[in-house]
Short mmCIF file of N, CA and C in Angstrom, two decimals:
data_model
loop_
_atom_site.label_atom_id
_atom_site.label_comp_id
_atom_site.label_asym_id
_atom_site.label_seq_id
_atom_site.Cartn_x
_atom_site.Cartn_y
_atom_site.Cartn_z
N UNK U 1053 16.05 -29.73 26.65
CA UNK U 1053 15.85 -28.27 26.61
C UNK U 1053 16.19 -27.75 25.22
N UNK U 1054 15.25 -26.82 24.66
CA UNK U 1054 15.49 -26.40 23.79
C UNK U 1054 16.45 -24.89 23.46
N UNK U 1055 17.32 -24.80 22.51
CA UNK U 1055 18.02 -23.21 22.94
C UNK U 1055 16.76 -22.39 22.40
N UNK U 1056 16.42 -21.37 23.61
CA UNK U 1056 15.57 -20.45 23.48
C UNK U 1056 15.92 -19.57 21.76
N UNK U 1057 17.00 -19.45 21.53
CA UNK U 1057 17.29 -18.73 20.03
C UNK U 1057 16.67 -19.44 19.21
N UNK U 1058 16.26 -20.82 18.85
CA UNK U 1058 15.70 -21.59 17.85
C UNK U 1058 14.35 -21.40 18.47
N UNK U 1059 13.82 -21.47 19.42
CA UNK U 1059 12.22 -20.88 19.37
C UNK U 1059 12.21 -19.36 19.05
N UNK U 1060 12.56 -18.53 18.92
CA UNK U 1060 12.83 -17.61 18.61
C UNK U 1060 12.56 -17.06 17.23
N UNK U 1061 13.66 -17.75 16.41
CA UNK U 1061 13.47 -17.79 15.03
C UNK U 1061 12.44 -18.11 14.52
N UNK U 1062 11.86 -19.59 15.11
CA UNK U 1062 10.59 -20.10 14.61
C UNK U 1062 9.31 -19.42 14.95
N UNK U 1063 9.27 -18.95 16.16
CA UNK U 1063 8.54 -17.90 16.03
C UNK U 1063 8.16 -16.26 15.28
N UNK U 1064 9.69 -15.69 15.24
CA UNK U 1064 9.41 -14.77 14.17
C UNK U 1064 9.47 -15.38 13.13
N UNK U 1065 9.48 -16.20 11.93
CA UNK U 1065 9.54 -16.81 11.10
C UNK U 1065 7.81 -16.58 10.75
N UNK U 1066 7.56 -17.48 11.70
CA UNK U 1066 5.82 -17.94 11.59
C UNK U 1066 4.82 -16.71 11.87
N UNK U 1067 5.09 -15.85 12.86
CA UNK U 1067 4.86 -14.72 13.38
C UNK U 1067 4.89 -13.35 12.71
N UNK U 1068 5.79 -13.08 11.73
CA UNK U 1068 6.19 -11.93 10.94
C UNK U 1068 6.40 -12.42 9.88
N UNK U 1069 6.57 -13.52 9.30
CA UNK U 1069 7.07 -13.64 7.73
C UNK U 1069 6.43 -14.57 6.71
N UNK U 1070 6.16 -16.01 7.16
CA UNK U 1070 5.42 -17.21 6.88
C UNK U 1070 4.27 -17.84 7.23
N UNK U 1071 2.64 -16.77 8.02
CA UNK U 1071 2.30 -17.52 8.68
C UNK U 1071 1.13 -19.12 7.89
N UNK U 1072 1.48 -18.79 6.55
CA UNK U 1072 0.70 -19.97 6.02
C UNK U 1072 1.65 -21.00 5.95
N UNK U 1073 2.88 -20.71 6.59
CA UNK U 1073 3.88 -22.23 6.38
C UNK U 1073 3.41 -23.44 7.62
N UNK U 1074 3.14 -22.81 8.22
CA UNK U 1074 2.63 -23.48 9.89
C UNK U 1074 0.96 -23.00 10.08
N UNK U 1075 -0.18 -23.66 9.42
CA UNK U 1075 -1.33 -23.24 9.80
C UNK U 1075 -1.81 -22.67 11.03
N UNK U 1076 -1.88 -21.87 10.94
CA UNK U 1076 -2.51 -21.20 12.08
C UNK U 1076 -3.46 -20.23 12.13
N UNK U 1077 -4.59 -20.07 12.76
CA UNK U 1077 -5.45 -18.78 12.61
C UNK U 1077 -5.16 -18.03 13.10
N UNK U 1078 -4.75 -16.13 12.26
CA UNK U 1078 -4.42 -15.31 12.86
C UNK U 1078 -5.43 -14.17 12.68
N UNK U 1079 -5.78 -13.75 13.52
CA UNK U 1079 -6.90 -12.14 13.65
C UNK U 1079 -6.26 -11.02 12.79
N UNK U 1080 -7.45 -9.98 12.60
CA UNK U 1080 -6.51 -8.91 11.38
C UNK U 1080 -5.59 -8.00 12.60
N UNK U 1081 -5.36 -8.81 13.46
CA UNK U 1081 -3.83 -7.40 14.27
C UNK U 1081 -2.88 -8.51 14.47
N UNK U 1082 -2.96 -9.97 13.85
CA UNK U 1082 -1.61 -10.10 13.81
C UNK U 1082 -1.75 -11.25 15.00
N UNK U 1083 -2.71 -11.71 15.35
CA UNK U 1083 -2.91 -12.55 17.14
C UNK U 1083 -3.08 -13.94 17.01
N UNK U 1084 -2.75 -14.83 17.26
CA UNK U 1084 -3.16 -16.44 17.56
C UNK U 1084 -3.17 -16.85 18.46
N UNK U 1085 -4.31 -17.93 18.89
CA UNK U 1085 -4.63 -18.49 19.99
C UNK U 1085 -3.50 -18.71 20.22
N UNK U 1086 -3.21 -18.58 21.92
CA UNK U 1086 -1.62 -19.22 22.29
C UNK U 1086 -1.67 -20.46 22.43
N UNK U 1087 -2.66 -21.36 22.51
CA UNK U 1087 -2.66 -22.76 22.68
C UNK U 1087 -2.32 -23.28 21.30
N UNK U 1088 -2.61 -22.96 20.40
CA UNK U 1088 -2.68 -23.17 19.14
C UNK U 1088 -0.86 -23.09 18.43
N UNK U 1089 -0.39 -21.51 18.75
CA UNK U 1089 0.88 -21.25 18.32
C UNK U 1089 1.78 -22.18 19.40
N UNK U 1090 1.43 -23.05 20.97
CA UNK U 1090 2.60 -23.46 21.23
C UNK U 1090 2.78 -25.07 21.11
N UNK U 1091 1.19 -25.44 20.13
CA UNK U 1091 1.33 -26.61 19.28
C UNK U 1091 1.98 -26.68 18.30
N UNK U 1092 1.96 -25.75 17.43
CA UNK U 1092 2.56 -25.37 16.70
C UNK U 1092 4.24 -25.10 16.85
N UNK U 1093 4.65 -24.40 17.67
CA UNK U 1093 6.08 -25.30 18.17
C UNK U 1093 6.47 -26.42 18.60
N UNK U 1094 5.49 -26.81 19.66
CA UNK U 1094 5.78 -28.28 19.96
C UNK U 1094 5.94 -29.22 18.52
N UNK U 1095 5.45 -28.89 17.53
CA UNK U 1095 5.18 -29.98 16.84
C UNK U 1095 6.84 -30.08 16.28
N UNK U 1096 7.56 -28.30 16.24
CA UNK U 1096 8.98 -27.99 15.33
C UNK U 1096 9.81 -28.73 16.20
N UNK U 1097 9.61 -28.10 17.65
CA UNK U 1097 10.21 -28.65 18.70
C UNK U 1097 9.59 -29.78 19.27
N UNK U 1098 9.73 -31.16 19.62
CA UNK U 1098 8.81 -31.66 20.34
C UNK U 1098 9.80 -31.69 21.90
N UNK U 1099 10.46 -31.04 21.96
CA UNK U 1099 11.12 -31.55 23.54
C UNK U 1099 10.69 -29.87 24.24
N UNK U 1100 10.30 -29.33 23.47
CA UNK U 1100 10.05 -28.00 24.12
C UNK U 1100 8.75 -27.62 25.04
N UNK U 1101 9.16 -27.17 25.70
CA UNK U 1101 8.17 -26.98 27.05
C UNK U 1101 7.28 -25.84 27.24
N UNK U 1102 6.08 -25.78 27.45
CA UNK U 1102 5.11 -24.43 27.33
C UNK U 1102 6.40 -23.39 28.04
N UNK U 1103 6.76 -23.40 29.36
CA UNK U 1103 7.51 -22.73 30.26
C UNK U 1103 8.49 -22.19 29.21
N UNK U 1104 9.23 -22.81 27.98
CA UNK U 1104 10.88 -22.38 27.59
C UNK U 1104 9.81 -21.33 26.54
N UNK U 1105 8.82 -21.57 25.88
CA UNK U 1105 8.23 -21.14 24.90
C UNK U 1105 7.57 -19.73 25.41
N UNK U 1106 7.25 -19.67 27.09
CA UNK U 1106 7.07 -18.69 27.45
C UNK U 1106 7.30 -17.45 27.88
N UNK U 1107 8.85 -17.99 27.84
CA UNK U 1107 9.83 -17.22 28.35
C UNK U 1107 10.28 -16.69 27.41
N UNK U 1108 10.28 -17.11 26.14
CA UNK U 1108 10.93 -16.77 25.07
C UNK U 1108 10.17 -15.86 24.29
N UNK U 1109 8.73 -15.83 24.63
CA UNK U 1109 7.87 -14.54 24.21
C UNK U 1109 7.67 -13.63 25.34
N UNK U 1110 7.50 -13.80 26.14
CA UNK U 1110 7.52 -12.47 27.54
C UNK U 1110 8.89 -11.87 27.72
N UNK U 1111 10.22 -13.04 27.61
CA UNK U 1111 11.54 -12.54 27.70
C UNK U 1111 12.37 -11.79 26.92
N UNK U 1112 12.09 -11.90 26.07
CA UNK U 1112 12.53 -11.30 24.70
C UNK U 1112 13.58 -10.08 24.94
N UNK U 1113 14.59 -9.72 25.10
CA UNK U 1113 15.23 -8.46 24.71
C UNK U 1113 14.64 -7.19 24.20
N UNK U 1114 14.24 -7.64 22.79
CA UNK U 1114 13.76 -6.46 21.80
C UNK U 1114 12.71 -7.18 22.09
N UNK U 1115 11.44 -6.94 22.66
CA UNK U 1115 9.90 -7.06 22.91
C UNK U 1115 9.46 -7.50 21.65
N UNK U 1116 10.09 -8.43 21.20
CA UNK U 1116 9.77 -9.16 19.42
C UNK U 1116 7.90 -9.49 19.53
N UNK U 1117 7.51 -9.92 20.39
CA UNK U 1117 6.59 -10.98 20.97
C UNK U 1117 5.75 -10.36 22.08
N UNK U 1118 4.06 -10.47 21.78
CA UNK U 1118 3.51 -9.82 22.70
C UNK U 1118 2.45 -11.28 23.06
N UNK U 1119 1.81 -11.19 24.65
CA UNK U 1119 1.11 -12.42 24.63
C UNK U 1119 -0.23 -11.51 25.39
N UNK U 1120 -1.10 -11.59 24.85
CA UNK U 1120 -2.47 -10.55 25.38
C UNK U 1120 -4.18 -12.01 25.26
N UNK U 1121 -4.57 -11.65 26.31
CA UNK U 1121 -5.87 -12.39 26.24
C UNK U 1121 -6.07 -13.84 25.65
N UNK U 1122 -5.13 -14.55 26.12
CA UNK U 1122 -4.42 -15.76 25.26
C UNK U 1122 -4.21 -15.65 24.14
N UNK U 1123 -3.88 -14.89 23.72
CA UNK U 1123 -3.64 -14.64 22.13
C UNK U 1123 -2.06 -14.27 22.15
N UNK U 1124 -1.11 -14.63 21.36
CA UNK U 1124 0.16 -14.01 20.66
C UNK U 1124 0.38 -13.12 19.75
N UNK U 1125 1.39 -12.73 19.63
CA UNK U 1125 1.64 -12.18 18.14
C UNK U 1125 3.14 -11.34 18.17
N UNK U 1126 3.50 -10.74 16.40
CA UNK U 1126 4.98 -10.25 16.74
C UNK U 1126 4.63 -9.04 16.83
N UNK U 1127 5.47 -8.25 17.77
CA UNK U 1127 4.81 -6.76 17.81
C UNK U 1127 5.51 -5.66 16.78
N UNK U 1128 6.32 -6.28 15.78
CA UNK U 1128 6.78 -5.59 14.87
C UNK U 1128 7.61 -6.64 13.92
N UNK U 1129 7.64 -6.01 12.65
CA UNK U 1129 8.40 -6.63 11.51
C UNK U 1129 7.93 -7.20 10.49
N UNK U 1130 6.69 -7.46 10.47
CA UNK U 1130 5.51 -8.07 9.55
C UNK U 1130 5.96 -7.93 8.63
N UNK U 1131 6.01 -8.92 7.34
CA UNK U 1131 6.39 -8.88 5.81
C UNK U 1131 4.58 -9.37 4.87
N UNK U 1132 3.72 -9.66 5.90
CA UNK U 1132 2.28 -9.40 5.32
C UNK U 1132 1.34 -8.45 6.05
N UNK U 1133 0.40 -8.25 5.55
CA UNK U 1133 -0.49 -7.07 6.00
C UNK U 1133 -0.70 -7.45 7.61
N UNK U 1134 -0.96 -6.37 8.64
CA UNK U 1134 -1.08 -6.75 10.21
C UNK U 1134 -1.82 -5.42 10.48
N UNK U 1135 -2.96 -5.22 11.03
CA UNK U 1135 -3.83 -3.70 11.80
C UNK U 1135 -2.83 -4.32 12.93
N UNK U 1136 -1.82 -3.43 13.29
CA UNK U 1136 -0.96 -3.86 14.95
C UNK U 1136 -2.19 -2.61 15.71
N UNK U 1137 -3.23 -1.88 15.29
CA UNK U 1137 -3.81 -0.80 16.35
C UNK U 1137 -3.20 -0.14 17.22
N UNK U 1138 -1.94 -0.02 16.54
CA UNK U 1138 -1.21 1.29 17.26
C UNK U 1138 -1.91 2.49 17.04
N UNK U 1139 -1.94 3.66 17.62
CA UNK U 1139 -2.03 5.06 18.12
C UNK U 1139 -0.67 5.80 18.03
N UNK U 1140 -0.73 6.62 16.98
CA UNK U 1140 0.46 8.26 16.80
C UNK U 1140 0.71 7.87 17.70
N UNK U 1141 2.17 7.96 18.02
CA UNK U 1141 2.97 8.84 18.79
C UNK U 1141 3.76 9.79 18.49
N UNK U 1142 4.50 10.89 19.14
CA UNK U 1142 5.06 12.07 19.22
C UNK U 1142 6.50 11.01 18.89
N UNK U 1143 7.64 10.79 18.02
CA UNK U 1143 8.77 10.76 18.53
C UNK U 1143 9.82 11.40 19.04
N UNK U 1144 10.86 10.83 18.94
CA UNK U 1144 11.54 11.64 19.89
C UNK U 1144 12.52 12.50 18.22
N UNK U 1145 13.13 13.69 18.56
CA UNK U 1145 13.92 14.61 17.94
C UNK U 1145 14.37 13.62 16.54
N UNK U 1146 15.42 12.76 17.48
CA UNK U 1146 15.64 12.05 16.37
C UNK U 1146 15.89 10.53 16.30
N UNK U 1147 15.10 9.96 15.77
CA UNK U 1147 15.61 8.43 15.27
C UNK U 1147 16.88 7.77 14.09
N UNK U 1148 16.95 6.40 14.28
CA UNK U 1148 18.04 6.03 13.53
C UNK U 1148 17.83 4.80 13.00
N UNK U 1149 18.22 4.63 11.54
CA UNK U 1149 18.16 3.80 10.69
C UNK U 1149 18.92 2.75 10.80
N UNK U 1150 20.02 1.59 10.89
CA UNK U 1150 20.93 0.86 10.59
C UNK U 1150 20.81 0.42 9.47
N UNK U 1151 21.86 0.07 8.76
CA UNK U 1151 21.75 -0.24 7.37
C UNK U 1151 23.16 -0.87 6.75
N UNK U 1152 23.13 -1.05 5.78
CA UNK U 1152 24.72 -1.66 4.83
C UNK U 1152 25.30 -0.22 4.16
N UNK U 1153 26.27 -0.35 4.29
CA UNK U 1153 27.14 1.02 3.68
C UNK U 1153 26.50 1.32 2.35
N UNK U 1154 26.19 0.59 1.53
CA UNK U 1154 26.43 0.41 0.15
C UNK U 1154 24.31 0.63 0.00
N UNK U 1155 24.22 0.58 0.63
CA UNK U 1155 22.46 1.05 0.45
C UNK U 1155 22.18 2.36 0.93
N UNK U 1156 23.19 2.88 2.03
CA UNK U 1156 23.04 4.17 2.42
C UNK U 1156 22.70 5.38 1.69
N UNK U 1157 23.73 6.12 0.97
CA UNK U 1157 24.05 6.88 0.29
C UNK U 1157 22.35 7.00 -0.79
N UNK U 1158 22.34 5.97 -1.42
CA UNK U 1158 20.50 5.66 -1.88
C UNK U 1158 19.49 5.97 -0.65
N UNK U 1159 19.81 5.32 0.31
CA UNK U 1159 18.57 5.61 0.80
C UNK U 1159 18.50 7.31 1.10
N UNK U 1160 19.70 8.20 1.40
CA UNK U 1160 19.50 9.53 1.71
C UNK U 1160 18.63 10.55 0.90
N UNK U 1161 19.26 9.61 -0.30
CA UNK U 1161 19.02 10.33 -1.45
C UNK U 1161 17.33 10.11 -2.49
N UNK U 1162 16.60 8.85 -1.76
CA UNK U 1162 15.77 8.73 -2.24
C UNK U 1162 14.58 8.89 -1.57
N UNK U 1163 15.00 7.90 0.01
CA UNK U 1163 14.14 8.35 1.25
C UNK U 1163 14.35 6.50 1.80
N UNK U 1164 13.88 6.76 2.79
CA UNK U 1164 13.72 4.97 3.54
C UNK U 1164 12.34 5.14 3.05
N UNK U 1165 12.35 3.56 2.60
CA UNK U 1165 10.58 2.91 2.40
C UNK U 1165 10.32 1.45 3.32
N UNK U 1166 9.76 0.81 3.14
CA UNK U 1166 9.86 -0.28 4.19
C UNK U 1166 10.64 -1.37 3.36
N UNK U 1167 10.36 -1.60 1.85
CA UNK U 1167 10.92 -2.68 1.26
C UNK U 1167 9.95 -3.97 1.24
N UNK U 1168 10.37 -4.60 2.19
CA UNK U 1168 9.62 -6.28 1.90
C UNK U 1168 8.71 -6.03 3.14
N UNK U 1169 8.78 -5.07 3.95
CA UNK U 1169 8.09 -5.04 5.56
C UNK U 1169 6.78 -4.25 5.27
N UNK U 1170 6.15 -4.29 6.52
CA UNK U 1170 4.96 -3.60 6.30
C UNK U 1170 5.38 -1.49 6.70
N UNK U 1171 6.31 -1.98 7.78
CA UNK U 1171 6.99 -0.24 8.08
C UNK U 1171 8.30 -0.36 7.91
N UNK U 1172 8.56 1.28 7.83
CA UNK U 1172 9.91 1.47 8.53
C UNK U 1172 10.01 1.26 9.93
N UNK U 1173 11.54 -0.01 10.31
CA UNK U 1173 11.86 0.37 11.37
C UNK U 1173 13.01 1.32 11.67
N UNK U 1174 12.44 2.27 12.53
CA UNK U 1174 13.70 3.04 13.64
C UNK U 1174 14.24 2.90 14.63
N UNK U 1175 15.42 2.72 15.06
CA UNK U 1175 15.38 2.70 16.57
C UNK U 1175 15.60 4.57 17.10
N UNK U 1176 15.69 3.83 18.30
CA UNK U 1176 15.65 5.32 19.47
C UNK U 1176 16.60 5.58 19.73
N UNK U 1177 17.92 4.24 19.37
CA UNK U 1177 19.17 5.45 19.68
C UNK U 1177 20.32 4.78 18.68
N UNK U 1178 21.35 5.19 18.70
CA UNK U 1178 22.27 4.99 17.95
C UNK U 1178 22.88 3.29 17.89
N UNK U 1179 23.25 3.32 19.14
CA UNK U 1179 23.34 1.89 19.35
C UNK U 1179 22.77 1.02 19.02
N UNK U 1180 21.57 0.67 19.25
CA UNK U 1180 20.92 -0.11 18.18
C UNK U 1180 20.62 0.01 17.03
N UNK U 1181 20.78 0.85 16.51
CA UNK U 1181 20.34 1.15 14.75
C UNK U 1181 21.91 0.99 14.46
N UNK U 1182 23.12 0.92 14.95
CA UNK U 1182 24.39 0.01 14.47
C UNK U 1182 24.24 -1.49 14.90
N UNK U 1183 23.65 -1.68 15.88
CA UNK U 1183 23.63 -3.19 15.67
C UNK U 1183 22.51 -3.83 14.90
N UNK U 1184 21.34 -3.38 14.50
CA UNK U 1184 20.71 -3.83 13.39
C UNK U 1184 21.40 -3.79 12.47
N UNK U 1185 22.06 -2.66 12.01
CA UNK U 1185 22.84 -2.92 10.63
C UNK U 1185 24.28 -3.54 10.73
N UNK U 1186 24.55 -3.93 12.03
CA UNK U 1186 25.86 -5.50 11.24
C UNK U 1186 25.28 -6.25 11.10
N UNK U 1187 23.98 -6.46 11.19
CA UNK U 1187 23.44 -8.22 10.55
C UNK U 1187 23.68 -8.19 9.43
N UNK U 1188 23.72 -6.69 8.66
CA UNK U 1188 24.13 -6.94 7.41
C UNK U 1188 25.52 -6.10 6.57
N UNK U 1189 26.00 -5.58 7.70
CA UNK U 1189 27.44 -5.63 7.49
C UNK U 1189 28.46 -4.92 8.38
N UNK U 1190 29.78 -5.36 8.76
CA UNK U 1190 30.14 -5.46 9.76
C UNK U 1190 30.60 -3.87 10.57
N UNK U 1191 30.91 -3.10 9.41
CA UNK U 1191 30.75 -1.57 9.78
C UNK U 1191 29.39 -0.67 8.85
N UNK U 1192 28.63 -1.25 9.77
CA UNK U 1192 27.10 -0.36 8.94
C UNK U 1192 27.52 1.11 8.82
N UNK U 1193 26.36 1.94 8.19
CA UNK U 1193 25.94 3.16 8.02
C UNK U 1193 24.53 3.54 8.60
N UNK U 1194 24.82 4.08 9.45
CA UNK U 1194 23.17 4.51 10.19
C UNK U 1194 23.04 5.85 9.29
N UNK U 1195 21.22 5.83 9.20
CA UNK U 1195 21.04 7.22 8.50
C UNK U 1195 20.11 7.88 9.65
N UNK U 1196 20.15 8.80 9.82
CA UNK U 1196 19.46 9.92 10.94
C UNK U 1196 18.44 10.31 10.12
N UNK U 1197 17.14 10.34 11.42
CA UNK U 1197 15.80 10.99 10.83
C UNK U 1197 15.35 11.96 11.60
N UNK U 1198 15.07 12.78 10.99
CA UNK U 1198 14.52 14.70 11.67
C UNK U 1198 12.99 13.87 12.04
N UNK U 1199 13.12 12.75 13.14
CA UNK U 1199 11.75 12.58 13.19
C UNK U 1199 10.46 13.38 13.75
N UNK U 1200 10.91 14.35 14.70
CA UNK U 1200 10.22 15.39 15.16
C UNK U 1200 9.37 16.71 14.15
N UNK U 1201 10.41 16.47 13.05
CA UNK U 1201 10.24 17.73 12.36
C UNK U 1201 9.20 16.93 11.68
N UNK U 1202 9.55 15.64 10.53
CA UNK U 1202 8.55 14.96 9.78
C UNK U 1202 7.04 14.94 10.56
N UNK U 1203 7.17 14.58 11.77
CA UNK U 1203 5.82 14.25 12.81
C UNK U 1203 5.16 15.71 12.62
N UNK U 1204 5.74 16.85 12.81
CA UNK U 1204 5.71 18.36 12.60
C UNK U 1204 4.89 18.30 11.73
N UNK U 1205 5.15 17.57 10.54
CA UNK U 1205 4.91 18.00 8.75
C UNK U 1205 3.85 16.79 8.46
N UNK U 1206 3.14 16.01 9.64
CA UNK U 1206 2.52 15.18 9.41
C UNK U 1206 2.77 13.28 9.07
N UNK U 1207 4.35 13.15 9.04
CA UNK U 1207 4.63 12.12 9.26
C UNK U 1207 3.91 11.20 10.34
N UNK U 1208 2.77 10.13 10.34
CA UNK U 1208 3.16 9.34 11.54
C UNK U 1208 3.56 8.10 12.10
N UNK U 1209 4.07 8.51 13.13
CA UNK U 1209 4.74 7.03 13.91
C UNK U 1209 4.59 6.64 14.76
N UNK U 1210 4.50 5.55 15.00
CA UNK U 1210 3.87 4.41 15.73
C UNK U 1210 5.18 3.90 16.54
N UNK U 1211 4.93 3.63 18.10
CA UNK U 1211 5.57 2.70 19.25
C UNK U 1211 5.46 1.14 19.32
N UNK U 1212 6.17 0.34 18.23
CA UNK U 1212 5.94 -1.28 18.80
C UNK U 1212 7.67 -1.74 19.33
N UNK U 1213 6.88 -2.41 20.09
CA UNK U 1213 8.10 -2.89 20.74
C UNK U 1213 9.19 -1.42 21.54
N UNK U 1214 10.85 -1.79 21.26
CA UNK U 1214 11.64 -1.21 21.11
C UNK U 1214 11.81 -0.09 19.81
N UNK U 1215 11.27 -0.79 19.17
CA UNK U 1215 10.95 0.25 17.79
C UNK U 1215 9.97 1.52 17.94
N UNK U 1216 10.17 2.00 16.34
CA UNK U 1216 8.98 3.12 16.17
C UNK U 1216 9.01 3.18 14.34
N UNK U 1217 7.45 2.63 14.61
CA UNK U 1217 7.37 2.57 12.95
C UNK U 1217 6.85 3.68 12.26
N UNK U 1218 6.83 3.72 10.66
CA UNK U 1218 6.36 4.72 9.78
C UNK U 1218 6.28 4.24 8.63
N UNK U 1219 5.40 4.70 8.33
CA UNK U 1219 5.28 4.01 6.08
C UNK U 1219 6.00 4.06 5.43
N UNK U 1220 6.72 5.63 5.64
CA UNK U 1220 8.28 5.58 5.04
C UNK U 1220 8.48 7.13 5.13
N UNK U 1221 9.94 7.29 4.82
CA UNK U 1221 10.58 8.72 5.74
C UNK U 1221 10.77 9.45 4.05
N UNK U 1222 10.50 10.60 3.70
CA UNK U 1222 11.04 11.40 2.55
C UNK U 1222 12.83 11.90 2.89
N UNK U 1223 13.37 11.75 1.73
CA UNK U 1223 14.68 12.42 1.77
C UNK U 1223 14.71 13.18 2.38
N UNK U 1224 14.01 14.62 2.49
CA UNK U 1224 14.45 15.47 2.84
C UNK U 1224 14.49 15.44 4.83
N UNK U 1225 14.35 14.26 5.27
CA UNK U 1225 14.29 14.37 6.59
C UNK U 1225 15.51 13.54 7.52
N UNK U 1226 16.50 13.35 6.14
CA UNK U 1226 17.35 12.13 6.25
C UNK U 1226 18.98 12.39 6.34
N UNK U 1227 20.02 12.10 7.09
CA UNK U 1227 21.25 12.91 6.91
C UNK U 1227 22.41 11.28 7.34
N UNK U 1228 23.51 11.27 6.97
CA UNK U 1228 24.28 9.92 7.50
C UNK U 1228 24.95 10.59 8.82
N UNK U 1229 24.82 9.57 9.58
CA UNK U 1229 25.87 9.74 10.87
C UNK U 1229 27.02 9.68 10.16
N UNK U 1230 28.05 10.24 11.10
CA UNK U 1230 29.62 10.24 10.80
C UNK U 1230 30.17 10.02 11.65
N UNK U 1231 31.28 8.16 11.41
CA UNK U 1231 31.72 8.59 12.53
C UNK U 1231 32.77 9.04 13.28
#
């Protein structure tokens, strides 16, 4: 048995970040044959089982992983170009950033951009936008977004996954939690 966390990785790895490291054909929204992507593990993993591999994209926590018309793909986080064919959505009042203390204060002041990603991610509530940001340090700084108002002013954002993406947020829509 394989630990579902190491298919995991290798899948967002291949899925959102590397997909010419592991050949695979992917469609312009980001999709690969699923027969194809769970050769493509088998080959990382060979003790791994369609079943652990399946579970590990339908199961997911954060809906990392979508599986549609035998096709796969990551439903957010892309570091190369992806049409995901999302549709606006309305968000909610307000979203939240997680982040490193020490990038904060910049980002208020300049605006969130995506960086190495294709969007900004937000989460929907506080709690998770602090636990995204201890991956990168152990008392983050979440920054708050007037996302309602931006959407107001023409901002838009998109529903993948647990997330809600955007191209990028202007300063002026941006404030630090305190806590």
């Amino acid at each position: 048995m394989v630990p579902q966390e190491k298919i995991s990785k290798f899948l967002t790895y291949v899925l959102r970040h590397r997909p010419h490291d592991v050949p695979l054909e992917f469609d312009e929204r980001g999709f690969v044959a699923w027969a194809e992507l769970r050769a493509a593990v088998q080959r990382r993993f060979p003790d791994a089982t369609e079943e652990e591999i399946l579970q590990v994209v339908q199961e997911s926590d954060k809906r990392r992983f979508e599986l549609k018309d035998g096709k796969a793909r990551a439903t957010y986080g892309h570091s190369f170009p992806v049409d995901l064919a999302a549709e606006p959505t309305l968000p909610p009042a307000r979203l939240y950033h997680g982040t490193a203390r020490d990038l904060a204060e910049t980002i208020v002041r300049t605006g969130l951009k995506p960086r190495d990603r294709q969007f900004v991610h937000l989460s929907a509530s506080l709690e998770d936008a602090l636990a995204v940001g201890r991956r990168r340090d152990p008392l983050p700084a979440v920054v708050v977004v007037e996302a309602r108002a931006a959407a107001d002013e023409g901002l838009k954002f998109y529903a993948s996954g647990p997330l809600f993406l955007t191209s990028e947020v202007p300063a002026k829509y941006l404030s630090l939690w305190r806590r």
